[in-house]
PDB file of C-alpha atoms in Angstrom:
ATOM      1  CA  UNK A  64      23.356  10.819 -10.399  1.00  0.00           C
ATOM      2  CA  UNK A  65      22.487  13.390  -8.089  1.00  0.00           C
ATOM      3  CA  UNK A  66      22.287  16.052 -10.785  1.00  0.00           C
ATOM      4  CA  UNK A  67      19.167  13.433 -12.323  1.00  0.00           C
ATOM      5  CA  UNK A  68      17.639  13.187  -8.950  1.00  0.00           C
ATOM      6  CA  UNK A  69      18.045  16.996  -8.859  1.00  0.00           C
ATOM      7  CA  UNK A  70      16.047  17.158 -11.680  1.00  0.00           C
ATOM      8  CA  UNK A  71      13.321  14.944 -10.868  1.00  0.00           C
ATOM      9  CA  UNK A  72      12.902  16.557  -8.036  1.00  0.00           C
ATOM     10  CA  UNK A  73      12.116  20.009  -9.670  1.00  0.00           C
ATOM     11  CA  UNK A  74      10.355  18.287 -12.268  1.00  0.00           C
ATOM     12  CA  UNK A  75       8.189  16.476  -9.793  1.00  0.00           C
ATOM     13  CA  UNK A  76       7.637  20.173  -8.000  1.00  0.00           C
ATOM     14  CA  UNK A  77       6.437  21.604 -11.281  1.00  0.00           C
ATOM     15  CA  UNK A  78       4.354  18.912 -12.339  1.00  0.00           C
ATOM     16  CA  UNK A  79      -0.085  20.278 -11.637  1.00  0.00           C
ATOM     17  CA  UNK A  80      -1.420  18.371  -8.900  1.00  0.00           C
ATOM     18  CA  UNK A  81      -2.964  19.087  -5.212  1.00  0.00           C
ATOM     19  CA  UNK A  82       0.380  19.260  -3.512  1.00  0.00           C
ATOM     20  CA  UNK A  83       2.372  21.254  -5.653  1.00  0.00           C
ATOM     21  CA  UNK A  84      -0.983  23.615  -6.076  1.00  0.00           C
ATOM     22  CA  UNK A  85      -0.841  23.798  -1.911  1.00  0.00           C
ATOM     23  CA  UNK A  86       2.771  24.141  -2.230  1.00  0.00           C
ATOM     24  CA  UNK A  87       2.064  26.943  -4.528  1.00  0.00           C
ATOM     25  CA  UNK A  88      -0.538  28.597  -2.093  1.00  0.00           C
ATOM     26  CA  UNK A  89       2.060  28.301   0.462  1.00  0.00           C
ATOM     27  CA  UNK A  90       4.602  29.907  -1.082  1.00  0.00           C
ATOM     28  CA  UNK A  91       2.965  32.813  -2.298  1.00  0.00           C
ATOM     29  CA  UNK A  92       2.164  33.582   1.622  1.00  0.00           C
ATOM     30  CA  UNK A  93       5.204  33.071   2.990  1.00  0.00           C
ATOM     31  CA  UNK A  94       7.873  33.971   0.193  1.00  0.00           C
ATOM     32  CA  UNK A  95       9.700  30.720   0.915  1.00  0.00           C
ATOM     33  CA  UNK A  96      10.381  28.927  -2.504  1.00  0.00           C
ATOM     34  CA  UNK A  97       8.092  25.446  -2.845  1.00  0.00           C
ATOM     35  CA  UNK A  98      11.359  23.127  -2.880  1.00  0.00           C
ATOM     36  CA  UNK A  99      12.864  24.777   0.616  1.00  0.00           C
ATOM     37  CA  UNK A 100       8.687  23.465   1.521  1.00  0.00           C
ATOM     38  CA  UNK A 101       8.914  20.613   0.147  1.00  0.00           C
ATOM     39  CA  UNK A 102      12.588  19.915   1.483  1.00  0.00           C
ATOM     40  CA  UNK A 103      11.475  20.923   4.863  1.00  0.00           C
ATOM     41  CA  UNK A 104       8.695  18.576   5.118  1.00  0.00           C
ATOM     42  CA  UNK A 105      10.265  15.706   4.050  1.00  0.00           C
ATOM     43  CA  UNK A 106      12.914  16.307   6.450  1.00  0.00           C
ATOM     44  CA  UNK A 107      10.827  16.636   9.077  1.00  0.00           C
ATOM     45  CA  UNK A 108       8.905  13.182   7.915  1.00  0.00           C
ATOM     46  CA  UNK A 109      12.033  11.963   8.075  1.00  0.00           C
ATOM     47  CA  UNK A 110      13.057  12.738  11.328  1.00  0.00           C
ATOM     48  CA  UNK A 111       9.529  12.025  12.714  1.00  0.00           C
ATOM     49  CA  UNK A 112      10.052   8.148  11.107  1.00  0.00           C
ATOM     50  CA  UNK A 113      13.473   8.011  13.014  1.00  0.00           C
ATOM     51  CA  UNK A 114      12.625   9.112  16.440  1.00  0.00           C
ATOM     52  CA  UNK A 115       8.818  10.119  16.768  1.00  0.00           C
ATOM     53  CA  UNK A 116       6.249   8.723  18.685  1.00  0.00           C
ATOM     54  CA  UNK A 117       3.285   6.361  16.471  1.00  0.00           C
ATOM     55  CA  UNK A 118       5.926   6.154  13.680  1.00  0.00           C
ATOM     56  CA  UNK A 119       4.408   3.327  12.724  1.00  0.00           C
ATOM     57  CA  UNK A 120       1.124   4.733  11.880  1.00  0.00           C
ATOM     58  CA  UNK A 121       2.552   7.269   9.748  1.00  0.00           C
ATOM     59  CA  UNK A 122       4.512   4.840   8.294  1.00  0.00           C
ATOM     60  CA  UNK A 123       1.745   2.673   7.233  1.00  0.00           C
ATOM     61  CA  UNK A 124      -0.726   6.045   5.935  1.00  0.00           C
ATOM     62  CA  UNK A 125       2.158   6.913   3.632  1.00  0.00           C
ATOM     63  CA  UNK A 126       2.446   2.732   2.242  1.00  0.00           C
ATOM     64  CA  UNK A 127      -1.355   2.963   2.122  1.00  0.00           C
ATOM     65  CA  UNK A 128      -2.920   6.621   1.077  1.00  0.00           C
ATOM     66  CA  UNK A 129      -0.843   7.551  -2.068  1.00  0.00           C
ATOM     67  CA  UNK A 130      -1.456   3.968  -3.562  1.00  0.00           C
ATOM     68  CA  UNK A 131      -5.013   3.581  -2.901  1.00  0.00           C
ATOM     69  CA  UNK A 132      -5.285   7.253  -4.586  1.00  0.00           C
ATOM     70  CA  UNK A 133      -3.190   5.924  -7.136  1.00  0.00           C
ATOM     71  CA  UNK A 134      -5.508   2.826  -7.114  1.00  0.00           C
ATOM     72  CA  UNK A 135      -8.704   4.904  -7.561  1.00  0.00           C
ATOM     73  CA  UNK A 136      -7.023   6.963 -10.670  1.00  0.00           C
ATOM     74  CA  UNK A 137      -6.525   3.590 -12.331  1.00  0.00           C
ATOM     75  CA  UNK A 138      -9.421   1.959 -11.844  1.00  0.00           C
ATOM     76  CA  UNK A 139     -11.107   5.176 -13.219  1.00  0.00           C
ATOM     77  CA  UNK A 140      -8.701   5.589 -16.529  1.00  0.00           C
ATOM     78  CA  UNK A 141      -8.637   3.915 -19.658  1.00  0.00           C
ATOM     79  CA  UNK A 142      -5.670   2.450 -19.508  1.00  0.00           C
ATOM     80  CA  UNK A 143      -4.721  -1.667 -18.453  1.00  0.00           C
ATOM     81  CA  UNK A 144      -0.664  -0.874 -17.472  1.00  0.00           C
ATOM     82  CA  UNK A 145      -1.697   1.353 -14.635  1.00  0.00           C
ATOM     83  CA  UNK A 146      -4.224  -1.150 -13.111  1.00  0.00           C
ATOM     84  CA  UNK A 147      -1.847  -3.646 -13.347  1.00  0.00           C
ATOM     85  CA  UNK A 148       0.832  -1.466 -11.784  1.00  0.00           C
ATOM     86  CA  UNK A 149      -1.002  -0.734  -8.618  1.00  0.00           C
ATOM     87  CA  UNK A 150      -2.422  -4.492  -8.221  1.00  0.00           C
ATOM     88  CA  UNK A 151       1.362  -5.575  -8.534  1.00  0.00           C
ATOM     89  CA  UNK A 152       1.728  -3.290  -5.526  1.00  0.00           C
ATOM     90  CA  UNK A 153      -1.699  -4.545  -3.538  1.00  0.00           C
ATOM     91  CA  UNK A 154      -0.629  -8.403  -4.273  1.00  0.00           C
ATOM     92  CA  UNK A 155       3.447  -7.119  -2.781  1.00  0.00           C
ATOM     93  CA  UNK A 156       1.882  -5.023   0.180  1.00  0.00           C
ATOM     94  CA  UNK A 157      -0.630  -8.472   0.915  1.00  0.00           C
ATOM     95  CA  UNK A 158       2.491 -10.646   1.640  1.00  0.00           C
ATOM     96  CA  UNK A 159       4.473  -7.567   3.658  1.00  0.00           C
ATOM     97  CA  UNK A 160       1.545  -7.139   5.959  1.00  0.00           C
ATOM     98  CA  UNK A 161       1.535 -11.139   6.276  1.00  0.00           C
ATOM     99  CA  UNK A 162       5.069 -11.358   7.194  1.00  0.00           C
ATOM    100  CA  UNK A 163       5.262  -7.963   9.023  1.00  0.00           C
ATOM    101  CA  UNK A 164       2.546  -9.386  11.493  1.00  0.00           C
ATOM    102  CA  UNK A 165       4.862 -12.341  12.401  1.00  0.00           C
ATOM    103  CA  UNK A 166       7.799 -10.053  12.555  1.00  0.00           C
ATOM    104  CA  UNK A 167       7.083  -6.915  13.747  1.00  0.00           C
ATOM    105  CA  UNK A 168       6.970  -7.607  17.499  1.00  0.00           C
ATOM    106  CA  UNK A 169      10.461  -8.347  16.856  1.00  0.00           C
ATOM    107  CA  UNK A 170      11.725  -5.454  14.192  1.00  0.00           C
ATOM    108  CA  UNK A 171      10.049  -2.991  15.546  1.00  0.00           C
ATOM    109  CA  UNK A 172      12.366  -2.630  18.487  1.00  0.00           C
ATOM    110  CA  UNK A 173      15.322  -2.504  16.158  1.00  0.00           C
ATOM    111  CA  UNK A 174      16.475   1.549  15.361  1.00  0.00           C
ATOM    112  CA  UNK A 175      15.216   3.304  12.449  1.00  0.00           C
ATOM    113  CA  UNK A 176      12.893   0.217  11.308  1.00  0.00           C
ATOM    114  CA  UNK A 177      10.152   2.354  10.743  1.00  0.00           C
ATOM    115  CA  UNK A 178      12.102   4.361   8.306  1.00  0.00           C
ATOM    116  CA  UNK A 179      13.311   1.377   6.818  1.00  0.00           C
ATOM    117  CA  UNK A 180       9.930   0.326   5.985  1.00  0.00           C
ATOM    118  CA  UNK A 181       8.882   3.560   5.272  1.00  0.00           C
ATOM    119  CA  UNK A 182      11.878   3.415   2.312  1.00  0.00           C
ATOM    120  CA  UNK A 183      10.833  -0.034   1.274  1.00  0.00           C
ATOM    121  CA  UNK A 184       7.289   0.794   0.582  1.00  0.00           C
ATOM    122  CA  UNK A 185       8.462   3.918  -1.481  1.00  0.00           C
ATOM    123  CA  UNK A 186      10.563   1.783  -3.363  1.00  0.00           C
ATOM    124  CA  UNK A 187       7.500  -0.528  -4.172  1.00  0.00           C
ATOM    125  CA  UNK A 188       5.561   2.310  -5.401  1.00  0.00           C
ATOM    126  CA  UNK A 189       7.620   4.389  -7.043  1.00  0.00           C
ATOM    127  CA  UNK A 190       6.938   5.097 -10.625  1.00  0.00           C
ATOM    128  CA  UNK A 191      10.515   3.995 -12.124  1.00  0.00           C
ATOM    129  CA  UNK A 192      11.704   0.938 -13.925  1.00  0.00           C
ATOM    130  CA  UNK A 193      13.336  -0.499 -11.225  1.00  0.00           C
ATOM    131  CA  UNK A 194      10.355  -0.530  -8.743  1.00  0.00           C
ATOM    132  CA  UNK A 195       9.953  -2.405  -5.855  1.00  0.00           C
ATOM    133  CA  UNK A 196       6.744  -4.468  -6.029  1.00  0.00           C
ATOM    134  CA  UNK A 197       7.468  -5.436 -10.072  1.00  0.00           C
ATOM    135  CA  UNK A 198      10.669  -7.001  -8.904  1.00  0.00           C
ATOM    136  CA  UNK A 199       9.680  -8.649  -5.785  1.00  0.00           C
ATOM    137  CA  UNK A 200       6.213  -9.813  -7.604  1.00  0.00           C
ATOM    138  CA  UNK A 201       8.220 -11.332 -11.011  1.00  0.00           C
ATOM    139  CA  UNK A 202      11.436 -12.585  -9.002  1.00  0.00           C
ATOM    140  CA  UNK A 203       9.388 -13.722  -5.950  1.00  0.00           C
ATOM    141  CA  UNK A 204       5.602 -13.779  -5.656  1.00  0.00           C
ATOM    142  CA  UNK A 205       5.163 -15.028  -9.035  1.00  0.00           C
ATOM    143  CA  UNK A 206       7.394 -18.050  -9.313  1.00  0.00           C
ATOM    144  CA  UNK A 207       6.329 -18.946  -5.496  1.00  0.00           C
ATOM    145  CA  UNK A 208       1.988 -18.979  -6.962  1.00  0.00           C
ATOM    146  CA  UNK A 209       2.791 -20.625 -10.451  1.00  0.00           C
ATOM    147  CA  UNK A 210       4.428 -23.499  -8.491  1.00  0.00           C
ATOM    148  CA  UNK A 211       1.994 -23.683  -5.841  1.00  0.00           C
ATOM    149  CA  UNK A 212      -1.511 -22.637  -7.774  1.00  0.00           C
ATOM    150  CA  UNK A 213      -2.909 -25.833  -7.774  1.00  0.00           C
ATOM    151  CA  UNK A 214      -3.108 -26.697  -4.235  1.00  0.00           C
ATOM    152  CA  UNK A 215      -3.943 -22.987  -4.037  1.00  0.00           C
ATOM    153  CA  UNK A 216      -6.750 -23.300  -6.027  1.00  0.00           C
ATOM    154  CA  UNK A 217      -7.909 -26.781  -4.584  1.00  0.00           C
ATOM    155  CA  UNK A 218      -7.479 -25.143  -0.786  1.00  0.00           C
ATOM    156  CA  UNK A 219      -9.695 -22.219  -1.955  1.00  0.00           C
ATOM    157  CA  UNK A 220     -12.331 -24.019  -3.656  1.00  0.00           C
ATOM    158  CA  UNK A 221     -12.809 -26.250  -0.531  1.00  0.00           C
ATOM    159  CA  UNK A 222     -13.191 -23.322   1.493  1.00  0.00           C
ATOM    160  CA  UNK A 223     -15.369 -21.274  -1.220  1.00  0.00           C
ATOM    161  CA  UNK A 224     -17.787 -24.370  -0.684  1.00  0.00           C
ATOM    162  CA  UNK A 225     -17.264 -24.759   3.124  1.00  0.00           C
ATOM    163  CA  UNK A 226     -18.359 -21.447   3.362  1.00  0.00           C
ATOM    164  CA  UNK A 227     -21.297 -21.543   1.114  1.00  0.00           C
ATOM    165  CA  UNK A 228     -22.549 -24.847   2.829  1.00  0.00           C
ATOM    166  CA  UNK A 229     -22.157 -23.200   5.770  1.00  0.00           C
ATOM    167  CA  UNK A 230     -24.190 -19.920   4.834  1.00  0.00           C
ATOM    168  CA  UNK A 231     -26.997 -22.155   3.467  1.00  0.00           C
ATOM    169  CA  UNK A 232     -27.128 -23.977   6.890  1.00  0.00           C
ATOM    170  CA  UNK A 233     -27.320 -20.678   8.827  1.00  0.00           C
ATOM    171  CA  UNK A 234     -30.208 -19.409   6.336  1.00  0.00           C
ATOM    172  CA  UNK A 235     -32.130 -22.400   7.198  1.00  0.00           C
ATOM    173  CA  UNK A 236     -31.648 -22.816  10.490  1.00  0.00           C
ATOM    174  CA  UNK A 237     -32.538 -18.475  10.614  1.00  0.00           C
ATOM    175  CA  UNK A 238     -35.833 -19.217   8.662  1.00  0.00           C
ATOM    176  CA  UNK A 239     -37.001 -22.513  10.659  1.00  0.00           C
ATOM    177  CA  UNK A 240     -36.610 -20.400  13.778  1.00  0.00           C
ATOM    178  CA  UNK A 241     -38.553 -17.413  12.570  1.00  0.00           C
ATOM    179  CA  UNK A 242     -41.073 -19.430  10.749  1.00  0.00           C
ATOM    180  CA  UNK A 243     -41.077 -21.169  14.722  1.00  0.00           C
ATOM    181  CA  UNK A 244     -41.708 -18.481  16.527  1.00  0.00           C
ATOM    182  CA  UNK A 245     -43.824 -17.173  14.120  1.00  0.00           C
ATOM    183  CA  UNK A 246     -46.278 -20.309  14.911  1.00  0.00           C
ATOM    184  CA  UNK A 247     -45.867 -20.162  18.621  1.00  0.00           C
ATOM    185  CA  UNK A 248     -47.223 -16.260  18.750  1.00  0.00           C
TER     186      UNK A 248
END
């Protein structure tokens, strides 16, 4: 097993994209092979998620700025499995951030739970068959809607029309106003 992750790993090194081109760059100045880099920065990520200061902000640019890159790249290709990938994720991430802002006052204090999460949203993006948000959307998510849709879709159609009732109120109300001022100048 750790011969295949070995692999990856220098696979994933040797693949053409912006980091391995400024890992490139890097190496060429320095004379320190990409994958000592590489190796050195994750570590240091690492370490920063277990014991540095605004842990969670990192924590949340590295669950957020690959996928929405990601996100952009699909949107932009051809091809449906990719959008649907990185949707899977946005629909998984949705419900984290909902249940992380109830618990997070509270996990948050516990060790290393930033580099738990940190773990967890790797997991949910990672490009293997055994990823995160695919599981937790067909096993969880998924069942939970298809049982639920109809009051969901009642609930939001009630507030779609709230809302627009609303909006045509505060139009009116705008243009009786400026129409009554209008008048009185």
């Amino acid at each position: 097993m750790f011969a295949q992750l070995h692999n990856r790993y220098e696979a994933l090194l040797n693949e053409n994209n912006f980091v391995t081109d400024l890992l490139a760059t890097v190496e060429e100045k320095t004379g320190i092979q990409k994958k000592y880099i590489a190796s050195g920065v994750v570590s240091l990520i690492s370490l920063y998620l277990l014991f540095g200061y605004g842990a969670s902000l990192l924590c949340n640019l590295i669950g957020f700025v690959y996928p929405a890159y990601l996100s952009i790249k699909a949107i932009e290709s051809k091809k449906k499995e990719d959008d649907t990938q990185w949707l899977t994720y946005w629909v998984v991430y949705g419900f984290f951030s909902i249940a992380e802002a109830f618990s997070d006052i509270f996990l948050s204090w516990f060790p290393f739970y930033y580099a738990g999460k940190c773990l967890f949203l790797v997991w949910c993006m990672a490009p293997v068959t055994w990823n995160g948000s695919a599981i937790l959307y067909s096993r969880v998510v998924r069942p939970v809607f298809l049982r639920h849709q109809a009051t969901l879709d009642s609930v939001v159609n009630n507030l779609s029309d709230k809302a627009k009732n609303m909006a045509d109120t505060v139009t009116k109300e705008a243009v009786n106003q400026a129409l009554k001022n209008d008048k009185n100048q």
